[in-house]
PDB file of C-alpha atoms in Angstrom:
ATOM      1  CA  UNK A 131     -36.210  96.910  22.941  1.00 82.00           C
ATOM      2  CA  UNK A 132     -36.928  93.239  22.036  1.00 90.00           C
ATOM      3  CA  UNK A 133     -40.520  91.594  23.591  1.00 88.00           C
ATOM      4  CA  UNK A 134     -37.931  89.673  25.929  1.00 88.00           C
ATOM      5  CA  UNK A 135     -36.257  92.785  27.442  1.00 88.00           C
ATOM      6  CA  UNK A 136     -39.523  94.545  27.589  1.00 90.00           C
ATOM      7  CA  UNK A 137     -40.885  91.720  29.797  1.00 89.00           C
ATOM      8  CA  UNK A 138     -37.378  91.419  32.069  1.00 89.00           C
ATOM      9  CA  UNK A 139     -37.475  94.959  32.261  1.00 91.00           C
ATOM     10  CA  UNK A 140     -41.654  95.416  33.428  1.00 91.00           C
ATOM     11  CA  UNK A 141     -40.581  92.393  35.896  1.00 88.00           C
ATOM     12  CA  UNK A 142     -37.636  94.229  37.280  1.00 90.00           C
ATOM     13  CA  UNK A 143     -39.877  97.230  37.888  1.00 93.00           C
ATOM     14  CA  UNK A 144     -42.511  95.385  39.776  1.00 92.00           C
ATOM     15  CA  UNK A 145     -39.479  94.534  41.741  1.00 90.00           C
ATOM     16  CA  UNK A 146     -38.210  97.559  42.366  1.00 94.00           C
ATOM     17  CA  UNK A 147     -41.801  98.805  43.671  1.00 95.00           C
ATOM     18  CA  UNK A 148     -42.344  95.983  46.130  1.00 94.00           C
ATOM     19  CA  UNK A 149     -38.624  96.747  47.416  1.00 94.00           C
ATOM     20  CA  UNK A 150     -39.780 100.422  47.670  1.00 97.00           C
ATOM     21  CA  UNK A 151     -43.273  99.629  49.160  1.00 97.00           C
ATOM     22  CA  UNK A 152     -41.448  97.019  52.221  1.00 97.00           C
ATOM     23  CA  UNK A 153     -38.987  99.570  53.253  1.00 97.00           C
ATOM     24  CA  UNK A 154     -41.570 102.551  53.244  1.00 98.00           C
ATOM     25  CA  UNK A 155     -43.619 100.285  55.274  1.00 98.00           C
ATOM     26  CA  UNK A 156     -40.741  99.671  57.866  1.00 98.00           C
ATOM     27  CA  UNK A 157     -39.835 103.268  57.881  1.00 98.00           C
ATOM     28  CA  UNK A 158     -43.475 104.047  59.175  1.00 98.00           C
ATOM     29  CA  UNK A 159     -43.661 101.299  60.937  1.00 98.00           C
ATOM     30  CA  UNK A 160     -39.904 102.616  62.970  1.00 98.00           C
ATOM     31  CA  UNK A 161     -41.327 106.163  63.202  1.00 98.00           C
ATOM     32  CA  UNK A 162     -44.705 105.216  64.836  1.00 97.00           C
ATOM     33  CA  UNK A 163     -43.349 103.158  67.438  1.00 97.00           C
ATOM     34  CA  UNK A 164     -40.650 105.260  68.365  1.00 97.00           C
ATOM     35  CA  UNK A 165     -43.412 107.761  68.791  1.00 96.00           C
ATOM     36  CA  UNK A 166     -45.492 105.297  70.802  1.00 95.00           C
ATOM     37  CA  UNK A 167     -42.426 104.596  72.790  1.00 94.00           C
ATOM     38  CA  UNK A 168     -41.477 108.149  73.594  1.00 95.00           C
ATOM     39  CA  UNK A 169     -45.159 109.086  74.615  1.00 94.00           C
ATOM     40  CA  UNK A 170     -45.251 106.039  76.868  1.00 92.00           C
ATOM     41  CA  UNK A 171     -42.718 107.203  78.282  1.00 93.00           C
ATOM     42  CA  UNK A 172     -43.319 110.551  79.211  1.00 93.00           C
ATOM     43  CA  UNK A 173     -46.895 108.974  80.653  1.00 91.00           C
ATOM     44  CA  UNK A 174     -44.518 106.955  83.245  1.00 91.00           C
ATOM     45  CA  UNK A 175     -46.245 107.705  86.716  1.00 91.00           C
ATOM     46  CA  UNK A 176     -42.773 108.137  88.913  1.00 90.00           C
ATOM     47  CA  UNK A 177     -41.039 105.124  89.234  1.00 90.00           C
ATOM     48  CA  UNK A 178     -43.172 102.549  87.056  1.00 90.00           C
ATOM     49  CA  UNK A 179     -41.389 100.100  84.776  1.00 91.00           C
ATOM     50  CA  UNK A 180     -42.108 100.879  80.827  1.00 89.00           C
ATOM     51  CA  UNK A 181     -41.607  97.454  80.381  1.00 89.00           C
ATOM     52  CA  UNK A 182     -45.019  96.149  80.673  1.00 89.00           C
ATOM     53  CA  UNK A 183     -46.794  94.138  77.884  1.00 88.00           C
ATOM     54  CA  UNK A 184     -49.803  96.621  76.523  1.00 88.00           C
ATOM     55  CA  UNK A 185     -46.547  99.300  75.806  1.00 89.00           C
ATOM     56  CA  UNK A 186     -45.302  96.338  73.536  1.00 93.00           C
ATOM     57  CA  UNK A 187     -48.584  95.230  71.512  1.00 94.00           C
ATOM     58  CA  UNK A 188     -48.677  97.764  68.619  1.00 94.00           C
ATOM     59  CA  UNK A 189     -44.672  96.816  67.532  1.00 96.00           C
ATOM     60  CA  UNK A 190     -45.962  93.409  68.265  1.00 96.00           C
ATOM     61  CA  UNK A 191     -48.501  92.708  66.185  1.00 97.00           C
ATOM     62  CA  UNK A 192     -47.401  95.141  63.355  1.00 97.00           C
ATOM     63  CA  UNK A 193     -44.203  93.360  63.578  1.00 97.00           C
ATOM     64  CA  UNK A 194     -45.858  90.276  62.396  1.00 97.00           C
ATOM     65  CA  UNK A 195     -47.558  91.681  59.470  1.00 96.00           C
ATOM     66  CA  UNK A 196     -44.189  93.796  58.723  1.00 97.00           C
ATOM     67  CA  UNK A 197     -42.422  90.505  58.640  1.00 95.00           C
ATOM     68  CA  UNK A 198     -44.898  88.801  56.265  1.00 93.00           C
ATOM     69  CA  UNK A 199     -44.939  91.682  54.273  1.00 94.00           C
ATOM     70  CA  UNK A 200     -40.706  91.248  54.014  1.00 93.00           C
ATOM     71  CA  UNK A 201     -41.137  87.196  52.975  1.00 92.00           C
ATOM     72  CA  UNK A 202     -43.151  88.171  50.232  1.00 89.00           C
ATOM     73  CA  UNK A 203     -40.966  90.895  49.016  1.00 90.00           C
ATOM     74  CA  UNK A 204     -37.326  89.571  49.368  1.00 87.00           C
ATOM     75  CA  UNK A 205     -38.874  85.533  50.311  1.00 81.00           C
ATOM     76  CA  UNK A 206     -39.303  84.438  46.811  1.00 67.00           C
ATOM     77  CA  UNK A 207     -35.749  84.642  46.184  1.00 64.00           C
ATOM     78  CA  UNK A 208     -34.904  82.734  49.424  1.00 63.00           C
ATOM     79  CA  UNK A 209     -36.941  79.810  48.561  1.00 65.00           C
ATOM     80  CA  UNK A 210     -36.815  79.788  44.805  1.00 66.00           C
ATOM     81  CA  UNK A 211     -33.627  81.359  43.595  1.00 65.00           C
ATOM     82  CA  UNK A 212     -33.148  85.045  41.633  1.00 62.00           C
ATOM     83  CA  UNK A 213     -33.971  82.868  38.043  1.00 72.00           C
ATOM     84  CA  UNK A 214     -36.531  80.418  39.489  1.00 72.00           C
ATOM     85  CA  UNK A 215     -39.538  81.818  37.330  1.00 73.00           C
ATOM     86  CA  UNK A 216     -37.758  82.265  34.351  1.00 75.00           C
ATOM     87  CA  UNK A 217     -36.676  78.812  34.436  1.00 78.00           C
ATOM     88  CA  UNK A 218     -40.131  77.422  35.275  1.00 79.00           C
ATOM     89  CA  UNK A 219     -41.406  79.316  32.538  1.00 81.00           C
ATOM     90  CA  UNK A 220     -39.249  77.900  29.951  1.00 80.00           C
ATOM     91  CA  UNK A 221     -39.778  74.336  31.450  1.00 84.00           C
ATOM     92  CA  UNK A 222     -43.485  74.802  31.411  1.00 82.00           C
ATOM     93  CA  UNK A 223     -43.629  76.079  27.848  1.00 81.00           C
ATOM     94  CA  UNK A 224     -40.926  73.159  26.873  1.00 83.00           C
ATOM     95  CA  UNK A 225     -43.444  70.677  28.446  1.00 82.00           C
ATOM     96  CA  UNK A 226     -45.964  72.132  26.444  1.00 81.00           C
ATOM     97  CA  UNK A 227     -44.235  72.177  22.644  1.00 78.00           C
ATOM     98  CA  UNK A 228     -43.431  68.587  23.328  1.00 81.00           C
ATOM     99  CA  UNK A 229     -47.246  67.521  24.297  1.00 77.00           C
ATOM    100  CA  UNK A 230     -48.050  69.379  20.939  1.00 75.00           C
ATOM    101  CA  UNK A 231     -45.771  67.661  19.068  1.00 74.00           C
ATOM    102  CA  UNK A 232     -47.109  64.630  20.284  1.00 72.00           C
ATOM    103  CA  UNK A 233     -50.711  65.111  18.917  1.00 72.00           C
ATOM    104  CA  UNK A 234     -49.418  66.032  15.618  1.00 62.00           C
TER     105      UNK A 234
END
């Protein structure tokens, strides 16, 4: 394996572990609240609404941090493309060689 592939291929498995990290996260996070949902429920005094705003804060507010934790998994390739770093990277080093050359 060239140094190239080695890299792509260390990249694509940090990838693959964020992936896997976001969707164990929303697999909890489904579990839990349909456990908190189903225990609210069976603490309904007889003829009380579920739909009240304290049974709502834990999807809430873990919602939020479930959805941050999703932009910076699969967000990166929303804003900057599937290639983006690779082609910064060459740009970047480009830039570089050609401010070397100019000092020589």
């Amino acid at each position: 394996m060239t140094p190239e592939e080695q890299m792509q291929y260390e990249r694509a498995l940090k990838r693959v572990k964020r992936i896997k990290g976001f969707y164990s996260h929303l697999l909890v996070y489904v579990v839990i609240n349909l456990m908190i949902v189903i225990i609210n429920i069976q603490n309904l005094k007889t003829g009380e609404s579920y739909f009240k705003l304290e049974n709502f804060f834990t999807a809430f507010f873990w919602g939020i941090g479930l959805v941050a934790h999703g932009l910076s998994t699969f967000g990166g390739e929303i804003f900057f493309g599937s290639d983006w770093e690779d082609k910064k990277i060459k740009e970047l080093m480009e830039k570089e060689k050609s401010e070397q050359q100019k000092w020589d």
